[in-house]
Coordinates of C-alpha atoms and ligand atoms in Angstrom, one line a residue:
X1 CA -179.3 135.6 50.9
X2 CA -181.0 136.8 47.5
X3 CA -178.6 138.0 45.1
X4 CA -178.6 141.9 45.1
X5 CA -176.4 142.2 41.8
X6 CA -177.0 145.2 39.8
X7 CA -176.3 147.0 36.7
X8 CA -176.2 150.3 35.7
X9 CA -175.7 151.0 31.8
X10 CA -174.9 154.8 30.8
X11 CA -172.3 156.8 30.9
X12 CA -168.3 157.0 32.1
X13 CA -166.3 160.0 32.1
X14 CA -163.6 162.0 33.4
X15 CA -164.5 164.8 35.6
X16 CA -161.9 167.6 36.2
X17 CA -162.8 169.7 38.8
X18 CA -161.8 173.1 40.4
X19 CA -163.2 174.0 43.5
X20 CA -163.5 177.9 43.2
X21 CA -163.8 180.4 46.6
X22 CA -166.0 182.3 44.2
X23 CA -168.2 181.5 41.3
X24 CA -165.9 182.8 38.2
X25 CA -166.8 185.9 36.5
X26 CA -166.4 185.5 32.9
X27 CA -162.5 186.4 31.6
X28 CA -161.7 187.1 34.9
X29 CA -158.2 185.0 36.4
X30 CA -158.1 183.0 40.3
X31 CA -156.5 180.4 41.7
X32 CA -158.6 177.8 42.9
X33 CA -158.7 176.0 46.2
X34 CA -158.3 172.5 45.0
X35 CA -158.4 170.5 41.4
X36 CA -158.6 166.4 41.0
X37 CA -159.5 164.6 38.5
X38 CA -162.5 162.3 39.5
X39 CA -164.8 159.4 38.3
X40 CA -168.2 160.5 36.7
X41 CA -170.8 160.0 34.6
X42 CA -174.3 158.8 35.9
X43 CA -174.2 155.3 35.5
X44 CA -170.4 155.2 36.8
X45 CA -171.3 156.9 39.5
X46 CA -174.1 155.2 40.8
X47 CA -172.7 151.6 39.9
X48 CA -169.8 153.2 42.5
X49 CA -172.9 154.5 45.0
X50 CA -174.6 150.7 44.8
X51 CA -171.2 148.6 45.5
X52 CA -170.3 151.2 48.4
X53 CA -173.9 150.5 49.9
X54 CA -173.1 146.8 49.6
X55 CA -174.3 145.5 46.5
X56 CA -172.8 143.4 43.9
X57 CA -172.4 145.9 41.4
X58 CA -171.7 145.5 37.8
X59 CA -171.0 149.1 34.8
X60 CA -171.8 148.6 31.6
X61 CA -171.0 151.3 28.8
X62 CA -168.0 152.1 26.4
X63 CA -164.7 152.3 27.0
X64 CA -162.2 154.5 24.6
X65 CA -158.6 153.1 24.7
X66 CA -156.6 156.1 26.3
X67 CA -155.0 157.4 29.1
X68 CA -158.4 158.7 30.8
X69 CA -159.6 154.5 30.2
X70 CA -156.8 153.5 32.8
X71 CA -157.9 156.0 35.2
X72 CA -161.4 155.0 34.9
X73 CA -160.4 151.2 35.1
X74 CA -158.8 151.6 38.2
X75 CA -161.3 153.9 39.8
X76 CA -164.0 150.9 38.8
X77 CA -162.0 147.9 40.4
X78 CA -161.2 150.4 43.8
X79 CA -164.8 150.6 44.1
X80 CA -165.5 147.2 43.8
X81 CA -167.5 147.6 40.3
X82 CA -167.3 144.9 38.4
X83 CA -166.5 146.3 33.9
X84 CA -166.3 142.6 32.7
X85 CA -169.4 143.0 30.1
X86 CA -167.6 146.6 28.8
X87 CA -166.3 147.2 25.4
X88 CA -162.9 148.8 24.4
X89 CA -163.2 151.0 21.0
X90 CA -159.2 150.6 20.1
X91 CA -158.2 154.0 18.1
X92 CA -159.1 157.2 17.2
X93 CA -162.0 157.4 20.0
X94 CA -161.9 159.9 23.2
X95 CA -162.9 159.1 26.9
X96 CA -166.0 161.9 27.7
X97 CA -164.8 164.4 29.9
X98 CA -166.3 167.1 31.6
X99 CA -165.0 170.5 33.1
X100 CA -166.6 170.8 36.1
X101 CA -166.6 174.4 38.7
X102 CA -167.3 173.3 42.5
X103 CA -168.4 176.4 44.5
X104 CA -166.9 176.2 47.7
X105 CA -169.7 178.4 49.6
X106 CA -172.8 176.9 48.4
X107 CA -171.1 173.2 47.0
X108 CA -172.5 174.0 43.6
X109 CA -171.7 172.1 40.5
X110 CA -171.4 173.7 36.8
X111 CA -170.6 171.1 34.2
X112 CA -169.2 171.8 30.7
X113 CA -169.6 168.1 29.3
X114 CA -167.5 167.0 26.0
X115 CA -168.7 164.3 24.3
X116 CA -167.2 163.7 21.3
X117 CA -167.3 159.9 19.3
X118 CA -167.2 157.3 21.8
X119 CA -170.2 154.8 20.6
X120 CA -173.1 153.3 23.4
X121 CA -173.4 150.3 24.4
X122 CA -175.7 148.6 21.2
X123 CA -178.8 146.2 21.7
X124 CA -176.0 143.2 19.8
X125 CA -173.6 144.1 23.3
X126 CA -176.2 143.8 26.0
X127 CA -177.7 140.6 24.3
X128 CA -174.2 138.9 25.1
X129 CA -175.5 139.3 29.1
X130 CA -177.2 136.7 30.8
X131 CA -179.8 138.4 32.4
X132 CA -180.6 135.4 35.1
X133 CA -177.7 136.9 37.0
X134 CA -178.8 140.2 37.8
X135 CA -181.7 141.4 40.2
X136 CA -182.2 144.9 38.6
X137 CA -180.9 147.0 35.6
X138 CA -180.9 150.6 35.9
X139 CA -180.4 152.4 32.6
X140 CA -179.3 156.1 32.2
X141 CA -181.7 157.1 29.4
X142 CA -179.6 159.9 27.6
X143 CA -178.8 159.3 24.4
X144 CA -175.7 160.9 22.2
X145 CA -175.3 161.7 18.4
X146 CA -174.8 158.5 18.0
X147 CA -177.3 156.5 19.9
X148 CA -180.6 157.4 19.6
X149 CA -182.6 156.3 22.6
X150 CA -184.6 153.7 20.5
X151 CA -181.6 151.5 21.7
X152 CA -182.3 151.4 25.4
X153 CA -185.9 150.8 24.5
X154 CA -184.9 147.7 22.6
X155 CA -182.7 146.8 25.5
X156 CA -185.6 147.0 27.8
X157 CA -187.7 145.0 25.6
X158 CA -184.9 142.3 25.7
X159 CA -185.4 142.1 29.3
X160 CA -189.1 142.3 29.0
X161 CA -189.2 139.4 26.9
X162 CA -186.5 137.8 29.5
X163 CA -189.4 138.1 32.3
X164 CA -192.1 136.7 30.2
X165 CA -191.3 132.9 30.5
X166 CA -190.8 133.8 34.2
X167 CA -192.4 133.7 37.7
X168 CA -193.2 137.5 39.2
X169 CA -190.6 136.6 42.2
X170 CA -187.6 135.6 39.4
X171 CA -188.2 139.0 37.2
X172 CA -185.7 141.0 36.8
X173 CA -186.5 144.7 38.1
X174 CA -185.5 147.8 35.6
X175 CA -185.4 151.7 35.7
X176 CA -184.8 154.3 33.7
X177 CA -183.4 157.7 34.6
X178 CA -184.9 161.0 32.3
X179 CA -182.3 163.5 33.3
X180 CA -181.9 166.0 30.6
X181 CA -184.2 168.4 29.4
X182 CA -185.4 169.6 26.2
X183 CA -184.7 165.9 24.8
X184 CA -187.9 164.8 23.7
X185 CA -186.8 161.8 22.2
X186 CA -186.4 160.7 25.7
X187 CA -190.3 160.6 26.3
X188 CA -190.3 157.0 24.6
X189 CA -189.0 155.7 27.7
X190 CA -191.8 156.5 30.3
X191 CA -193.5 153.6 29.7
X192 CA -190.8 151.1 29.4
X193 CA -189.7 150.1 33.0
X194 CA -190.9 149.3 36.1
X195 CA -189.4 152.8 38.3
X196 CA -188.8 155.8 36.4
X197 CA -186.3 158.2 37.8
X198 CA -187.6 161.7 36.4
X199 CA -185.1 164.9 37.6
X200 CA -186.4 168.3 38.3
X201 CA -185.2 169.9 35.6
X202 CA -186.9 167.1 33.1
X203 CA -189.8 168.3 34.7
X204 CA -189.3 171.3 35.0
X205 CA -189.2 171.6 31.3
X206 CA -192.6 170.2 30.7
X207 CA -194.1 173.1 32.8
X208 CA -194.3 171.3 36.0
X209 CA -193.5 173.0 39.3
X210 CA -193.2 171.1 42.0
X211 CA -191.8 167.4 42.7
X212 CA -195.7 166.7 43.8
X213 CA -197.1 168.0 40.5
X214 CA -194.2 166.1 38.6
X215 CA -194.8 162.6 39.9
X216 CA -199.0 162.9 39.5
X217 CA -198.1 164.2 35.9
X218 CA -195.7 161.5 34.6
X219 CA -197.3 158.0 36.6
X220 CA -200.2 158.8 33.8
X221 CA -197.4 158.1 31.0
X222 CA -195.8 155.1 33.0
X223 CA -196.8 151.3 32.1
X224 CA -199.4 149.3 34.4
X225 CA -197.4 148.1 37.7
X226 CA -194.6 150.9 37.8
X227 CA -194.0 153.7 40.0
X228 CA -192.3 157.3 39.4
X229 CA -189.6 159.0 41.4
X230 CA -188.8 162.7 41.4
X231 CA -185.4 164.1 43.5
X232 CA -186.2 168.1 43.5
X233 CA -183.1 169.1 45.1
X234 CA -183.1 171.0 48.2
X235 CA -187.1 170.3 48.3
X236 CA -186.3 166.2 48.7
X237 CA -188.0 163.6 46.6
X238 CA -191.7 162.2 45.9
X239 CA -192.8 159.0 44.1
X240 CA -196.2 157.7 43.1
X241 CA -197.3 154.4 42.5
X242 CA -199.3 153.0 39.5
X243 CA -202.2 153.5 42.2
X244 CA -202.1 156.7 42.7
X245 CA -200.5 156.4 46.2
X246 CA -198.0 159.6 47.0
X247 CA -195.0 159.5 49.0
X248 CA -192.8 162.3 50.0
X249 CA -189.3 162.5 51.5
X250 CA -187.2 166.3 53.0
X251 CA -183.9 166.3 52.0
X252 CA -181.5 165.8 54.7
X253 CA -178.8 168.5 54.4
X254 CA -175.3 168.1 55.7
X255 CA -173.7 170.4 58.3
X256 CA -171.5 172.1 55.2
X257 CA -172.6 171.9 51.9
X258 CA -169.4 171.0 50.0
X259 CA -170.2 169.5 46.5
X260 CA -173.4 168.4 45.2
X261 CA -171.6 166.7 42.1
X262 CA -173.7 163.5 41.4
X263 CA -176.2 164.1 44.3
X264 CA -178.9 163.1 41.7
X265 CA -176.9 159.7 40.9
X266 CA -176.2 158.6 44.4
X267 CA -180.3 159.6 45.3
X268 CA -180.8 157.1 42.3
X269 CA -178.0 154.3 43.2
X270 CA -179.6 154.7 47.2
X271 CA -183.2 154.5 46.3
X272 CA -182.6 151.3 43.5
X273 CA -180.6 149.8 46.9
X274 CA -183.2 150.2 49.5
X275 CA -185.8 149.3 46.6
X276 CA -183.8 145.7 46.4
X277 CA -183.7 145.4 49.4
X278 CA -187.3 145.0 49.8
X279 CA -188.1 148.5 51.1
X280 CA -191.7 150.7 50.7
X281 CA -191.2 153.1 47.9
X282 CA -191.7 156.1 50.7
X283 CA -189.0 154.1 52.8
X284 CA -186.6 154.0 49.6
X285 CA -186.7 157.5 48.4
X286 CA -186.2 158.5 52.3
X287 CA -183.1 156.5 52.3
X288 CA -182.4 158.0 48.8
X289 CA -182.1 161.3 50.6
X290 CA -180.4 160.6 53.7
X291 CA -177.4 159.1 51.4
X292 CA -177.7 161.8 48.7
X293 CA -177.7 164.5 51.7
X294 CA -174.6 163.1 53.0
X295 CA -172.7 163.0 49.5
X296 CA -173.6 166.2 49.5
X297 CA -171.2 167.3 52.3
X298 CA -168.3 165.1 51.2
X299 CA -166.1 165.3 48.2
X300 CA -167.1 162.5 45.5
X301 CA -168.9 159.5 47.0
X302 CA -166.2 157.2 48.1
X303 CA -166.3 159.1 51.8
X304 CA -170.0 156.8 51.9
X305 CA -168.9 153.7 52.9
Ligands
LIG401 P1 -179.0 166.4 40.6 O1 -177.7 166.0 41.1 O2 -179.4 165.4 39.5 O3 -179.2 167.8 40.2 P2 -180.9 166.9 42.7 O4 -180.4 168.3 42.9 O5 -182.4 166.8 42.4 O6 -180.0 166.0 41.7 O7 -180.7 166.2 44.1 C1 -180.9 164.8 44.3 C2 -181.1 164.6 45.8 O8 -179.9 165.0 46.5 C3 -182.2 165.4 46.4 O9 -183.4 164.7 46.4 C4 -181.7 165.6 47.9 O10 -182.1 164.6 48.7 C5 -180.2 165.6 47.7 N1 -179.7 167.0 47.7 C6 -179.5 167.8 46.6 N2 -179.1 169.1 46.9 C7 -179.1 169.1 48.3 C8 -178.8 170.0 49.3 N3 -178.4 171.3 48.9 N4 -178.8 169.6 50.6 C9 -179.2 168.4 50.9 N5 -179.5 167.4 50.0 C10 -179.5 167.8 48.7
LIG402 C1 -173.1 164.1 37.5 C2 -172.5 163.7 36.2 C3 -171.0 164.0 36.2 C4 -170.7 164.1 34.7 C5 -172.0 164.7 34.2 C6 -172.4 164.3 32.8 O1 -174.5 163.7 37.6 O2 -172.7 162.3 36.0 O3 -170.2 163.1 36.9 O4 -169.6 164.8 34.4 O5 -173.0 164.4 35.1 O6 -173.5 164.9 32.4

């Protein structure tokens, strides 16, 4: 069997979450229905999303020596997530958190995210990886105050260069996921890996309206070969090829909608999984759905396997 090891390179945090009867009003007071701390961040959650699908699945980002660090550690190896490439910053650094409100009638998420030294991973930290182990590299392209994206696109121009002196059938494959908005610096990245994951409200934020209009916009800023996949929520997912070739997927929605937290990352993790796998882009973003629709009536992801 072909190896389907994996990395995803981004973010892990801490997510504390109420689940809430009601939506809070603003300096209003009510107990809520439940409250656990949880595993989160993109990366960390779909490197979680991959191994539970079945593949060898490896994190790679920063770790701050603290409390939160053991929780995360533990969370990683329960999941089967290989951290070996990770590095520890020792003092004075603080796991990312992130405050997050569950609405228990509609399952939706409102994050307040704190971010406040930890460094990325650094071109000089991913060099140390031999890439001949890995089938595909997924990178969560949002950068902090302190990296600037320019970093991933060095990274994927390591891997780029990796490919070169290879055949098209040992290449390792690479995406890139533009989530947030209003980050323009993120742009650079379009071109720079073979599927790019593009989220609504990315797109949304250049003016474009629909997951149909989004995918036809952005292929035009993708590189020769690749293909670009948009998750639109409730409205499913669409990708285009680098020949113009549209495929559309519904969403698949649970019986109860009880947390959409990470719904975007497991759509990701599923598709990249199908996508290895040797599946048709319009079979992987289906697939993409039907997982991400049934994280979507569990709590956290570990209720997929
Ligand atoms: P994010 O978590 O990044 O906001 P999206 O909201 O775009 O991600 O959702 C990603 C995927 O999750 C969608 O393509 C869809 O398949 C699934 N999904 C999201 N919301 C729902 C929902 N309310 N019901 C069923 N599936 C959903
Ligand atoms: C969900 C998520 C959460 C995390 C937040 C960071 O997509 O990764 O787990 O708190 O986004 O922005």
């Amino acid at each position: 069997m072909t190896s389907l090891r994996v990395m995803c390179v981004g973010l892990a945090c801490v997510d504390i979450v109420s689940v809430c009867k009601n939506y809070p009003e603003e300096d209003s007071d009510q107990r809520v229905l439940d409250f656990y701390w949880q595993k989160g961040g993109n990366a960390a959650n779909s490197s979680s999303v991959l191994s539970l699908l079945g593949a060898e699945s490896e994190y790679l980002g920063s770790f701050a020596n603290d409390n939160e660090m053991r929780f995360l550690h533990e969370d990683f190896s329960s999941m089967g997530v290989s951290t070996s490439h990770c590095r520890t910053f020792d003092s004075g650094f603080m796991t990312p958190t992130s405050i997050i409100i569950v609405n228990s009638q509609n399952g939706s998420r409102t994050i307040l995210h704190a971010s406040k030294n930890l460094p990325e991973v650094s071109l000089e930290d991913f060099k140390r990886i031999n890439l001949s182990h890995y089938k595909w590299i997924h990178f969560e392209g949002r950068p902090s105050f302190n990296t600037p994206t320019h970093e991933i696109v060095r990274m994927l121009a390591h891997i780029d260069q990796h490919n070169n002196s290879r055949s098209e059938s040992e290449q390792l494959q690479t995406s890139v996921e533009l989530e947030k908005p209003a980050r323009p610096e993120l742009d650079q990245l379009l071109d720079k890996a073979n599927y790019v994951f593009v989220s609504k409200e990315y797109s949304q934020n250049k003016g474009l309206t629909s997951k149909e209009e989004a995918v036809k916009a952005f292929i035009q800023k993708c590189r020769q070969g690749a293909s670009v996949i948009c998750a639109w929520g409730e409205d499913g997912a669409a990708a285009m090829d680098s020949q113009g070739q549209l495929v559309t997927s519904c969403c698949f929605p649970p019986d109860k909608l009880r947390d959409t937290l990470a719904a975007g990352d497991t759509f990701n993790a599923a598709t990249i999984f199908a996508l290895m796998e040797g599946k048709t882009l319009g079979e992987a973003i289906t697939f993409g759905c039907k997982v991400a629709g049934a994280k979507c009536g569990i709590q956290g992801v570990r209720g997929l396997r």
